[in-house]
Amino acid sequence: MDAIAESIFASGFVRDWLIRGTSAAPNYSGSSVLIEEQRAQRWQIRPTKQPFWANYWCGLDSRCTCRISDSKGLESDAIFFFRNSVERVLAVHVEFKHPGERFGFGQPEAYPLRAACFAKTYPSRKTLSPHHDWTTVIFCGSETASDPRLKNFERVIYHSEAATVIEAYPKGY
């Protein structure tokens, strides 16, 4: 995820590529990324163990209403926030799967549910940046292509494609 994050933070081309083909692309192409705002929001109390953009949890406790019934606590591997020219903010929820890594129960189905819920409930979540819109993206191996659950992500990026766009992306994925 570090290579992905660094490229998103550094390059408008990569940000536009990340959301290409999603419902957000028409309104958010050319957007800025909210690095410092996200860090300030996420690190209000103290820096997190993971980088400030990583691991947004929706746990098992009753405060988290953003998960499907009977699922375990789930996370978005990363959320990146983009601001467009009319001051609207997009949350890009990203899942990363290593080659051969399987989905957990309800994991792909929970991504759009959690993203929509977070857009409505961010004021009650101290570490979640304010945003108006959302989209979901997955980075995965091409062996996942036949999995019908990929439809839960607006954008599917295979590792082979990512390696051609993100210079520091691990080779051999």
GROMACS .gro file of N, CA and C in nm:
model
  519
    1MET      N    1   0.082  -0.120   0.000
    1MET     CA    2   0.000   0.000   0.000
    1MET      C    3   0.086   0.126   0.000
    2ASP      N    4   0.207   0.119   0.051
    2ASP     CA    5   0.291   0.240   0.054
    2ASP      C    6   0.314   0.295  -0.086
    3ALA      N    7   0.344   0.208  -0.182
    3ALA     CA    8   0.369   0.254  -0.319
    3ALA      C    9   0.243   0.318  -0.377
    4ILE      N   10   0.128   0.261  -0.348
    4ILE     CA   11   0.001   0.317  -0.396
    4ILE      C   12  -0.020   0.455  -0.334
    5ALA      N   13  -0.007   0.463  -0.203
    5ALA     CA   14  -0.031   0.590  -0.134
    5ALA      C   15   0.065   0.699  -0.181
    6GLU      N   16   0.193   0.666  -0.188
    6GLU     CA   17   0.290   0.767  -0.231
    6GLU      C   18   0.258   0.819  -0.371
    7SER      N   19   0.216   0.731  -0.460
    7SER     CA   20   0.181   0.774  -0.596
    7SER      C   21   0.055   0.859  -0.597
    8ILE      N   22  -0.043   0.822  -0.517
    8ILE     CA   23  -0.166   0.902  -0.508
    8ILE      C   24  -0.134   1.041  -0.454
    9PHE      N   25  -0.051   1.048  -0.352
    9PHE     CA   26  -0.017   1.175  -0.292
    9PHE      C   27   0.065   1.263  -0.388
   10ALA      N   28   0.145   1.202  -0.473
   10ALA     CA   29   0.238   1.278  -0.557
   10ALA      C   30   0.185   1.311  -0.696
   11SER      N   31   0.085   1.238  -0.745
   11SER     CA   32   0.052   1.249  -0.887
   11SER      C   33  -0.098   1.262  -0.915
   12GLY      N   34  -0.134   1.372  -0.979
   12GLY     CA   35  -0.271   1.389  -1.025
   12GLY      C   36  -0.308   1.285  -1.129
   13PHE      N   37  -0.212   1.244  -1.212
   13PHE     CA   38  -0.237   1.139  -1.311
   13PHE      C   39  -0.280   1.011  -1.242
   14VAL      N   40  -0.209   0.972  -1.135
   14VAL     CA   41  -0.242   0.849  -1.063
   14VAL      C   42  -0.379   0.863  -0.995
   15ARG      N   43  -0.408   0.979  -0.938
   15ARG     CA   44  -0.541   0.999  -0.876
   15ARG      C   45  -0.651   0.982  -0.979
   16ASP      N   46  -0.634   1.041  -1.096
   16ASP     CA   47  -0.735   1.028  -1.201
   16ASP      C   48  -0.746   0.883  -1.249
   17TRP      N   49  -0.632   0.816  -1.262
   17TRP     CA   50  -0.630   0.675  -1.303
   17TRP      C   51  -0.702   0.588  -1.199
   18LEU      N   52  -0.681   0.617  -1.072
   18LEU     CA   53  -0.741   0.539  -0.963
   18LEU      C   54  -0.894   0.538  -0.972
   19ILE      N   55  -0.953   0.650  -1.007
   19ILE     CA   56  -1.100   0.659  -1.009
   19ILE      C   57  -1.158   0.648  -1.150
   20ARG      N   58  -1.073   0.623  -1.251
   20ARG     CA   59  -1.119   0.609  -1.389
   20ARG      C   60  -1.230   0.504  -1.398
   21GLY      N   61  -1.338   0.539  -1.466
   21GLY     CA   62  -1.448   0.445  -1.486
   21GLY      C   63  -1.547   0.438  -1.371
   22THR      N   64  -1.522   0.506  -1.262
   22THR     CA   65  -1.617   0.504  -1.149
   22THR      C   66  -1.718   0.617  -1.166
   23SER      N   67  -1.823   0.613  -1.089
   23SER     CA   68  -1.923   0.719  -1.093
   23SER      C   69  -1.865   0.852  -1.044
   24ALA      N   70  -1.755   0.846  -0.971
   24ALA     CA   71  -1.692   0.967  -0.918
   24ALA      C   72  -1.604   1.038  -1.020
   25ALA      N   73  -1.557   0.968  -1.120
   25ALA     CA   74  -1.460   1.024  -1.214
   25ALA      C   75  -1.505   1.155  -1.278
   26PRO      N   76  -1.628   1.167  -1.327
   26PRO     CA   77  -1.665   1.294  -1.391
   26PRO      C   78  -1.654   1.416  -1.299
   27ASN      N   79  -1.680   1.398  -1.172
   27ASN     CA   80  -1.677   1.510  -1.078
   27ASN      C   81  -1.545   1.527  -1.004
   28TYR      N   82  -1.460   1.425  -1.005
   28TYR     CA   83  -1.338   1.433  -0.923
   28TYR      C   84  -1.207   1.420  -1.001
   29SER      N   85  -1.212   1.406  -1.131
   29SER     CA   86  -1.087   1.407  -1.207
   29SER      C   87  -1.024   1.544  -1.191
   30GLY      N   88  -0.894   1.547  -1.172
   30GLY     CA   89  -0.823   1.672  -1.150
   30GLY      C   90  -0.827   1.722  -1.007
   31SER      N   91  -0.875   1.641  -0.916
   31SER     CA   92  -0.887   1.681  -0.774
   31SER      C   93  -0.753   1.682  -0.703
   32SER      N   94  -0.750   1.755  -0.592
   32SER     CA   95  -0.633   1.751  -0.503
   32SER      C   96  -0.656   1.643  -0.398
   33VAL      N   97  -0.549   1.597  -0.339
   33VAL     CA   98  -0.558   1.497  -0.234
   33VAL      C   99  -0.537   1.566  -0.099
   34LEU      N  100  -0.614   1.526  -0.001
   34LEU     CA  101  -0.615   1.595   0.129
   34LEU      C  102  -0.521   1.527   0.229
   35ILE      N  103  -0.393   1.534   0.203
   35ILE     CA  104  -0.294   1.466   0.287
   35ILE      C  105  -0.292   1.524   0.428
   36GLU      N  106  -0.267   1.651   0.440
   36GLU     CA  107  -0.252   1.712   0.572
   36GLU      C  108  -0.384   1.714   0.650
   37GLU      N  109  -0.494   1.737   0.582
   37GLU     CA  110  -0.624   1.736   0.648
   37GLU      C  111  -0.656   1.598   0.704
   38GLN      N  112  -0.625   1.496   0.625
   38GLN     CA  113  -0.649   1.359   0.670
   38GLN      C  114  -0.560   1.325   0.789
   39ARG      N  115  -0.435   1.363   0.782
   39ARG     CA  116  -0.344   1.337   0.894
   39ARG      C  117  -0.393   1.406   1.021
   40ALA      N  118  -0.433   1.532   1.010
   40ALA     CA  119  -0.482   1.606   1.127
   40ALA      C  120  -0.607   1.541   1.185
   41GLN      N  121  -0.696   1.495   1.101
   41GLN     CA  122  -0.820   1.431   1.147
   41GLN      C  123  -0.789   1.296   1.213
   42ARG      N  124  -0.707   1.217   1.148
   42ARG     CA  125  -0.678   1.081   1.195
   42ARG      C  126  -0.591   1.081   1.320
   43TRP      N  127  -0.501   1.178   1.331
   43TRP     CA  128  -0.406   1.179   1.440
   43TRP      C  129  -0.442   1.281   1.547
   44GLN      N  130  -0.570   1.303   1.571
   44GLN     CA  131  -0.612   1.402   1.672
   44GLN      C  132  -0.556   1.372   1.810
   45ILE      N  133  -0.555   1.248   1.849
   45ILE     CA  134  -0.508   1.208   1.982
   45ILE      C  135  -0.361   1.172   1.978
   46ARG      N  136  -0.324   1.086   1.883
   46ARG     CA  137  -0.184   1.043   1.866
   46ARG      C  138  -0.171   0.976   1.730
   47PRO      N  139  -0.049   0.967   1.679
   47PRO     CA  140  -0.028   0.896   1.552
   47PRO      C  141  -0.072   0.750   1.565
   48THR      N  142  -0.128   0.697   1.460
   48THR     CA  143  -0.170   0.556   1.460
   48THR      C  144  -0.051   0.467   1.425
   49LYS      N  145  -0.064   0.339   1.456
   49LYS     CA  146   0.042   0.243   1.427
   49LYS      C  147   0.064   0.235   1.276
   50GLN      N  148  -0.045   0.229   1.201
   50GLN     CA  149  -0.038   0.229   1.056
   50GLN      C  150  -0.033   0.374   1.007
   51PRO      N  151   0.013   0.395   0.883
   51PRO     CA  152   0.008   0.532   0.830
   51PRO      C  153  -0.134   0.588   0.841
   52PHE      N  154  -0.143   0.717   0.844
   52PHE     CA  155  -0.272   0.781   0.871
   52PHE      C  156  -0.379   0.746   0.769
   53TRP      N  157  -0.341   0.701   0.651
   53TRP     CA  158  -0.439   0.667   0.548
   53TRP      C  159  -0.486   0.522   0.557
   54ALA      N  160  -0.426   0.442   0.643
   54ALA     CA  161  -0.449   0.297   0.641
   54ALA      C  162  -0.538   0.248   0.753
   55ASN      N  163  -0.609   0.140   0.725
   55ASN     CA  164  -0.684   0.061   0.822
   55ASN      C  165  -0.792   0.141   0.895
   56TYR      N  166  -0.900   0.165   0.828
   56TYR     CA  167  -1.019   0.226   0.889
   56TYR      C  168  -1.113   0.112   0.927
   57TRP      N  169  -1.125   0.087   1.057
   57TRP     CA  170  -1.200  -0.028   1.108
   57TRP      C  171  -1.347   0.000   1.130
   58CYS      N  172  -1.425  -0.101   1.108
   58CYS     CA  173  -1.565  -0.104   1.145
   58CYS      C  174  -1.578  -0.231   1.230
   59GLY      N  175  -1.565  -0.214   1.359
   59GLY     CA  176  -1.552  -0.328   1.450
   59GLY      C  177  -1.682  -0.398   1.481
   60LEU      N  178  -1.674  -0.486   1.578
   60LEU     CA  179  -1.790  -0.567   1.617
   60LEU      C  180  -1.879  -0.498   1.719
   61ASP      N  181  -1.832  -0.389   1.778
   61ASP     CA  182  -1.912  -0.326   1.883
   61ASP      C  183  -2.037  -0.259   1.824
   62SER      N  184  -2.128  -0.224   1.909
   62SER     CA  185  -2.257  -0.171   1.867
   62SER      C  186  -2.247  -0.033   1.803
   63ARG      N  187  -2.134   0.035   1.820
   63ARG     CA  188  -2.118   0.167   1.757
   63ARG      C  189  -2.103   0.157   1.606
   64CYS      N  190  -2.062   0.041   1.556
   64CYS     CA  191  -2.042   0.027   1.413
   64CYS      C  192  -2.165  -0.034   1.348
   65THR      N  193  -2.240   0.050   1.282
   65THR     CA  194  -2.360   0.004   1.212
   65THR      C  195  -2.332  -0.012   1.063
   66CYS      N  196  -2.206  -0.003   1.024
   66CYS     CA  197  -2.167  -0.004   0.883
   66CYS      C  198  -2.114  -0.139   0.837
   67ARG      N  199  -2.176  -0.246   0.880
   67ARG     CA  200  -2.133  -0.379   0.837
   67ARG      C  201  -2.253  -0.468   0.817
   68ILE      N  202  -2.235  -0.577   0.746
   68ILE     CA  203  -2.346  -0.668   0.721
   68ILE      C  204  -2.363  -0.762   0.839
   69SER      N  205  -2.484  -0.807   0.858
   69SER     CA  206  -2.516  -0.895   0.971
   69SER      C  207  -2.428  -1.019   0.968
   70ASP      N  208  -2.389  -1.062   1.086
   70ASP     CA  209  -2.311  -1.183   1.107
   70ASP      C  210  -2.168  -1.177   1.053
   71SER      N  211  -2.126  -1.059   1.006
   71SER     CA  212  -1.988  -1.048   0.961
   71SER      C  213  -1.901  -1.007   1.079
   72LYS      N  214  -1.774  -1.037   1.067
   72LYS     CA  215  -1.681  -0.993   1.171
   72LYS      C  216  -1.646  -0.848   1.145
   73GLY      N  217  -1.575  -0.788   1.237
   73GLY     CA  218  -1.530  -0.651   1.216
   73GLY      C  219  -1.443  -0.643   1.091
   74LEU      N  220  -1.470  -0.547   1.007
   74LEU     CA  221  -1.398  -0.535   0.882
   74LEU      C  222  -1.334  -0.397   0.871
   75GLU      N  223  -1.241  -0.385   0.780
   75GLU     CA  224  -1.173  -0.259   0.761
   75GLU      C  225  -1.169  -0.224   0.614
   76SER      N  226  -1.152  -0.096   0.587
   76SER     CA  227  -1.107  -0.051   0.456
   76SER      C  228  -0.956  -0.044   0.470
   77ASP      N  229  -0.884  -0.109   0.380
   77ASP     CA  230  -0.738  -0.109   0.391
   77ASP      C  231  -0.683   0.033   0.388
   78ALA      N  232  -0.743   0.117   0.306
   78ALA     CA  233  -0.702   0.258   0.299
   78ALA      C  234  -0.820   0.341   0.253
   79ILE      N  235  -0.821   0.466   0.295
   79ILE     CA  236  -0.916   0.563   0.242
   79ILE      C  237  -0.835   0.686   0.205
   80PHE      N  238  -0.854   0.733   0.082
   80PHE     CA  239  -0.791   0.855   0.035
   80PHE      C  240  -0.901   0.957   0.009
   81PHE      N  241  -0.875   1.081   0.043
   81PHE     CA  242  -0.975   1.187   0.029
   81PHE      C  243  -0.930   1.286  -0.077
   82PHE      N  244  -1.017   1.311  -0.175
   82PHE     CA  245  -0.990   1.404  -0.284
   82PHE      C  246  -1.088   1.521  -0.276
   83ARG      N  247  -1.039   1.641  -0.302
   83ARG     CA  248  -1.125   1.760  -0.306
   83ARG      C  249  -1.128   1.812  -0.450
   84ASN      N  250  -1.251   1.836  -0.501
   84ASN     CA  251  -1.262   1.887  -0.637
   84ASN      C  252  -1.271   2.040  -0.639
   85SER      N  253  -1.290   2.095  -0.756
   85SER     CA  254  -1.288   2.241  -0.775
   85SER      C  255  -1.407   2.312  -0.713
   86VAL      N  256  -1.513   2.238  -0.679
   86VAL     CA  257  -1.630   2.301  -0.615
   86VAL      C  258  -1.637   2.265  -0.466
   87GLU      N  259  -1.521   2.223  -0.411
   87GLU     CA  260  -1.504   2.198  -0.267
   87GLU      C  261  -1.580   2.076  -0.215
   88ARG      N  262  -1.616   1.985  -0.303
   88ARG     CA  263  -1.674   1.857  -0.257
   88ARG      C  264  -1.560   1.760  -0.233
   89VAL      N  265  -1.581   1.668  -0.138
   89VAL     CA  266  -1.477   1.573  -0.100
   89VAL      C  267  -1.524   1.430  -0.126
   90LEU      N  268  -1.436   1.354  -0.187
   90LEU     CA  269  -1.459   1.214  -0.221
   90LEU      C  270  -1.373   1.127  -0.130
   91ALA      N  271  -1.431   1.021  -0.075
   91ALA     CA  272  -1.356   0.918  -0.002
   91ALA      C  273  -1.339   0.799  -0.095
   92VAL      N  274  -1.214   0.763  -0.124
   92VAL     CA  275  -1.184   0.648  -0.208
   92VAL      C  276  -1.144   0.534  -0.115
   93HIS      N  277  -1.234   0.438  -0.100
   93HIS     CA  278  -1.210   0.321  -0.013
   93HIS      C  279  -1.136   0.216  -0.095
   94VAL      N  280  -1.018   0.175  -0.048
   94VAL     CA  281  -0.932   0.084  -0.124
   94VAL      C  282  -0.913  -0.047  -0.047
   95GLU      N  283  -0.931  -0.156  -0.119
   95GLU     CA  284  -0.899  -0.290  -0.070
   95GLU      C  285  -0.778  -0.339  -0.149
   96PHE      N  286  -0.685  -0.407  -0.081
   96PHE     CA  287  -0.567  -0.463  -0.147
   96PHE      C  288  -0.562  -0.612  -0.115
   97LYS      N  289  -0.559  -0.693  -0.219
   97LYS     CA  290  -0.547  -0.838  -0.203
   97LYS      C  291  -0.417  -0.885  -0.266
   98HIS      N  292  -0.337  -0.957  -0.188
   98HIS     CA  293  -0.217  -1.019  -0.242
   98HIS      C  294  -0.258  -1.131  -0.337
   99PRO      N  295  -0.173  -1.169  -0.431
   99PRO     CA  296  -0.207  -1.280  -0.520
   99PRO      C  297  -0.248  -1.404  -0.440
  100GLY      N  298  -0.360  -1.462  -0.475
  100GLY     CA  299  -0.410  -1.581  -0.409
  100GLY      C  300  -0.483  -1.557  -0.278
  101GLU      N  301  -0.483  -1.435  -0.227
  101GLU     CA  302  -0.552  -1.405  -0.102
  101GLU      C  303  -0.703  -1.405  -0.125
  102ARG      N  304  -0.774  -1.471  -0.038
  102ARG     CA  305  -0.920  -1.484  -0.052
  102ARG      C  306  -0.994  -1.377   0.026
  103PHE      N  307  -1.117  -1.353  -0.016
  103PHE     CA  308  -1.204  -1.263   0.057
  103PHE      C  309  -1.254  -1.330   0.184
  104GLY      N  310  -1.269  -1.250   0.291
  104GLY     CA  311  -1.335  -1.298   0.411
  104GLY      C  312  -1.486  -1.296   0.391
  105PHE      N  313  -1.559  -1.358   0.482
  105PHE     CA  314  -1.705  -1.360   0.472
  105PHE      C  315  -1.759  -1.217   0.467
  106GLY      N  316  -1.834  -1.186   0.364
  106GLY     CA  317  -1.899  -1.057   0.352
  106GLY      C  318  -1.806  -0.940   0.320
  107GLN      N  319  -1.678  -0.967   0.302
  107GLN     CA  320  -1.581  -0.858   0.284
  107GLN      C  321  -1.610  -0.773   0.160
  108PRO      N  322  -1.623  -0.831   0.041
  108PRO     CA  323  -1.649  -0.744  -0.075
  108PRO      C  324  -1.786  -0.677  -0.069
  109GLU      N  325  -1.885  -0.748  -0.017
  109GLU     CA  326  -2.020  -0.692  -0.006
  109GLU      C  327  -2.025  -0.574   0.091
  110ALA      N  328  -1.936  -0.576   0.190
  110ALA     CA  329  -1.936  -0.472   0.293
  110ALA      C  330  -1.874  -0.341   0.244
  111TYR      N  331  -1.791  -0.346   0.141
  111TYR     CA  332  -1.723  -0.224   0.099
  111TYR      C  333  -1.819  -0.112   0.060
  112PRO      N  334  -1.913  -0.134  -0.032
  112PRO     CA  335  -2.003  -0.022  -0.065
  112PRO      C  336  -2.096   0.014   0.050
  113LEU      N  337  -2.137  -0.083   0.129
  113LEU     CA  338  -2.221  -0.056   0.245
  113LEU      C  339  -2.148   0.035   0.344
  114ARG      N  340  -2.024  -0.001   0.376
  114ARG     CA  341  -1.944   0.076   0.471
  114ARG      C  342  -1.912   0.215   0.416
  115ALA      N  343  -1.878   0.223   0.288
  115ALA     CA  344  -1.846   0.352   0.228
  115ALA      C  345  -1.965   0.446   0.232
  116ALA      N  346  -2.083   0.396   0.199
  116ALA     CA  347  -2.205   0.479   0.204
  116ALA      C  348  -2.237   0.519   0.347
  117CYS      N  349  -2.221   0.427   0.439
  117CYS     CA  350  -2.249   0.455   0.580
  117CYS      C  351  -2.150   0.558   0.634
  118PHE      N  352  -2.021   0.543   0.604
  118PHE     CA  353  -1.921   0.638   0.652
  118PHE      C  354  -1.950   0.779   0.599
  119ALA      N  355  -1.999   0.791   0.476
  119ALA     CA  356  -2.031   0.922   0.420
  119ALA      C  357  -2.142   0.991   0.499
  120LYS      N  358  -2.230   0.912   0.558
  120LYS     CA  359  -2.341   0.967   0.637
  120LYS      C  360  -2.303   0.990   0.783
  121THR      N  361  -2.212   0.908   0.834
  121THR     CA  362  -2.185   0.908   0.978
  121THR      C  363  -2.049   0.965   1.016
  122TYR      N  364  -1.975   1.022   0.922
  122TYR     CA  365  -1.841   1.071   0.955
  122TYR      C  366  -1.840   1.171   1.071
  123PRO      N  367  -1.947   1.253   1.091
  123PRO     CA  368  -1.939   1.346   1.205
  123PRO      C  369  -1.926   1.275   1.341
  124SER      N  370  -1.975   1.152   1.349
  124SER     CA  371  -1.967   1.079   1.476
  124SER      C  372  -1.841   0.993   1.485
  125ARG      N  373  -1.755   1.000   1.386
  125ARG     CA  374  -1.632   0.920   1.383
  125ARG      C  375  -1.513   1.015   1.389
  126LYS      N  376  -1.452   1.026   1.504
  126LYS     CA  377  -1.349   1.127   1.528
  126LYS      C  378  -1.233   1.123   1.430
  127THR      N  379  -1.198   1.005   1.380
  127THR     CA  380  -1.078   0.995   1.297
  127THR      C  381  -1.108   0.989   1.148
  128LEU      N  382  -1.232   1.010   1.109
  128LEU     CA  383  -1.270   1.001   0.968
  128LEU      C  384  -1.294   1.140   0.912
  129SER      N  385  -1.223   1.172   0.806
  129SER     CA  386  -1.235   1.304   0.744
  129SER      C  387  -1.375   1.327   0.686
  130PRO      N  388  -1.422   1.451   0.694
  130PRO     CA  389  -1.552   1.484   0.634
  130PRO      C  390  -1.548   1.462   0.483
  131HIS      N  391  -1.656   1.408   0.429
  131HIS     CA  392  -1.665   1.386   0.284
  131HIS      C  393  -1.811   1.378   0.241
  132HIS      N  394  -1.831   1.403   0.114
  132HIS     CA  395  -1.966   1.405   0.056
  132HIS      C  396  -1.996   1.278  -0.022
  133ASP      N  397  -1.897   1.227  -0.093
  133ASP     CA  398  -1.915   1.117  -0.187
  133ASP      C  399  -1.814   1.007  -0.160
  134TRP      N  400  -1.833   0.895  -0.225
  134TRP     CA  401  -1.744   0.781  -0.204
  134TRP      C  402  -1.738   0.695  -0.329
  135THR      N  403  -1.633   0.617  -0.337
  135THR     CA  404  -1.620   0.513  -0.438
  135THR      C  405  -1.536   0.401  -0.377
  136THR      N  406  -1.538   0.285  -0.442
  136THR     CA  407  -1.464   0.169  -0.393
  136THR      C  408  -1.373   0.116  -0.503
  137VAL      N  409  -1.250   0.079  -0.463
  137VAL     CA  410  -1.148   0.032  -0.556
  137VAL      C  411  -1.081  -0.089  -0.494
  138ILE      N  412  -1.050  -0.188  -0.576
  138ILE     CA  413  -0.973  -0.304  -0.529
  138ILE      C  414  -0.852  -0.324  -0.618
  139PHE      N  415  -0.738  -0.354  -0.556
  139PHE     CA  416  -0.618  -0.399  -0.623
  139PHE      C  417  -0.609  -0.550  -0.597
  140CYS      N  418  -0.601  -0.630  -0.704
  140CYS     CA  419  -0.598  -0.775  -0.686
  140CYS      C  420  -0.531  -0.841  -0.806
  141GLY      N  421  -0.507  -0.971  -0.791
  141GLY     CA  422  -0.449  -1.048  -0.899
  141GLY      C  423  -0.553  -1.086  -1.003
  142SER      N  424  -0.509  -1.114  -1.123
  142SER     CA  425  -0.601  -1.149  -1.231
  142SER      C  426  -0.671  -1.282  -1.206
  143GLU      N  427  -0.617  -1.364  -1.115
  143GLU     CA  428  -0.685  -1.491  -1.082
  143GLU      C  429  -0.820  -1.466  -1.015
  144THR      N  430  -0.842  -1.344  -0.969
  144THR     CA  431  -0.967  -1.305  -0.903
  144THR      C  432  -1.074  -1.264  -1.004
  145ALA      N  433  -1.038  -1.249  -1.130
  145ALA     CA  434  -1.126  -1.192  -1.233
  145ALA      C  435  -1.262  -1.261  -1.243
  146SER      N  436  -1.268  -1.389  -1.218
  146SER     CA  437  -1.395  -1.461  -1.232
  146SER      C  438  -1.482  -1.454  -1.106
  147ASP      N  439  -1.435  -1.392  -1.000
  147ASP     CA  440  -1.512  -1.384  -0.877
  147ASP      C  441  -1.625  -1.282  -0.893
  148PRO      N  442  -1.750  -1.326  -0.889
  148PRO     CA  443  -1.862  -1.233  -0.910
  148PRO      C  444  -1.872  -1.124  -0.804
  149ARG      N  445  -1.807  -1.144  -0.690
  149ARG     CA  446  -1.813  -1.044  -0.584
  149ARG      C  447  -1.732  -0.918  -0.614
  150LEU      N  448  -1.651  -0.922  -0.719
  150LEU     CA  449  -1.578  -0.802  -0.759
  150LEU      C  450  -1.673  -0.690  -0.799
  151LYS      N  451  -1.797  -0.724  -0.833
  151LYS     CA  452  -1.894  -0.621  -0.872
  151LYS      C  453  -1.923  -0.523  -0.759
  152ASN      N  454  -1.884  -0.558  -0.637
  152ASN     CA  455  -1.903  -0.468  -0.523
  152ASN      C  456  -1.804  -0.352  -0.523
  153PHE      N  457  -1.706  -0.357  -0.610
  153PHE     CA  458  -1.608  -0.250  -0.623
  153PHE      C  459  -1.634  -0.177  -0.754
  154GLU      N  460  -1.635  -0.044  -0.748
  154GLU     CA  461  -1.657   0.032  -0.871
  154GLU      C  462  -1.539   0.022  -0.966
  155ARG      N  463  -1.422   0.001  -0.912
  155ARG     CA  464  -1.302  -0.008  -0.997
  155ARG      C  465  -1.221  -0.127  -0.951
  156VAL      N  466  -1.187  -0.213  -1.046
  156VAL     CA  467  -1.100  -0.328  -1.021
  156VAL      C  468  -0.969  -0.300  -1.094
  157ILE      N  469  -0.860  -0.301  -1.019
  157ILE     CA  470  -0.727  -0.278  -1.077
  157ILE      C  471  -0.644  -0.403  -1.051
  158TYR      N  472  -0.604  -0.468  -1.158
  158TYR     CA  473  -0.520  -0.586  -1.142
  158TYR      C  474  -0.376  -0.543  -1.118
  159HIS      N  475  -0.303  -0.626  -1.044
  159HIS     CA  476  -0.165  -0.594  -1.009
  159HIS      C  477  -0.082  -0.564  -1.134
  160SER      N  478  -0.105  -0.639  -1.241
  160SER     CA  479  -0.027  -0.618  -1.363
  160SER      C  480  -0.049  -0.477  -1.418
  161GLU      N  481  -0.170  -0.425  -1.412
  161GLU     CA  482  -0.197  -0.289  -1.458
  161GLU      C  483  -0.132  -0.188  -1.363
  162ALA      N  484  -0.148  -0.209  -1.234
  162ALA     CA  485  -0.092  -0.117  -1.135
  162ALA      C  486   0.059  -0.104  -1.152
  163ALA      N  487   0.125  -0.213  -1.182
  163ALA     CA  488   0.271  -0.212  -1.198
  163ALA      C  489   0.315  -0.127  -1.317
  164THR      N  490   0.226  -0.107  -1.415
  164THR     CA  491   0.262  -0.024  -1.530
  164THR      C  492   0.240   0.125  -1.502
  165VAL      N  493   0.160   0.158  -1.401
  165VAL     CA  494   0.126   0.297  -1.370
  165VAL      C  495   0.203   0.349  -1.249
  166ILE      N  496   0.220   0.265  -1.149
  166ILE     CA  497   0.286   0.305  -1.024
  166ILE      C  498   0.428   0.252  -1.026
  167GLU      N  499   0.522   0.343  -1.037
  167GLU     CA  500   0.662   0.306  -1.056
  167GLU      C  501   0.715   0.214  -0.947
  168ALA      N  502   0.683   0.240  -0.822
  168ALA     CA  503   0.738   0.161  -0.711
  168ALA      C  504   0.653   0.037  -0.676
  169TYR      N  505   0.552   0.008  -0.758
  169TYR     CA  506   0.464  -0.107  -0.730
  169TYR      C  507   0.548  -0.235  -0.732
  170PRO      N  508   0.525  -0.325  -0.638
  170PRO     CA  509   0.604  -0.449  -0.634
  170PRO      C  510   0.593  -0.526  -0.767
  171LYS      N  511   0.704  -0.563  -0.820
  171LYS     CA  512   0.707  -0.640  -0.945
  171LYS      C  513   0.677  -0.786  -0.913
  172GLY      N  514   0.622  -0.855  -1.007
  172GLY     CA  515   0.594  -0.996  -0.989
  172GLY      C  516   0.459  -1.023  -0.928
  173TYR      N  517   0.381  -0.920  -0.902
  173TYR     CA  518   0.245  -0.941  -0.853
  173TYR      C  519   0.163  -0.975  -0.974
   0.00000   0.00000   0.00000
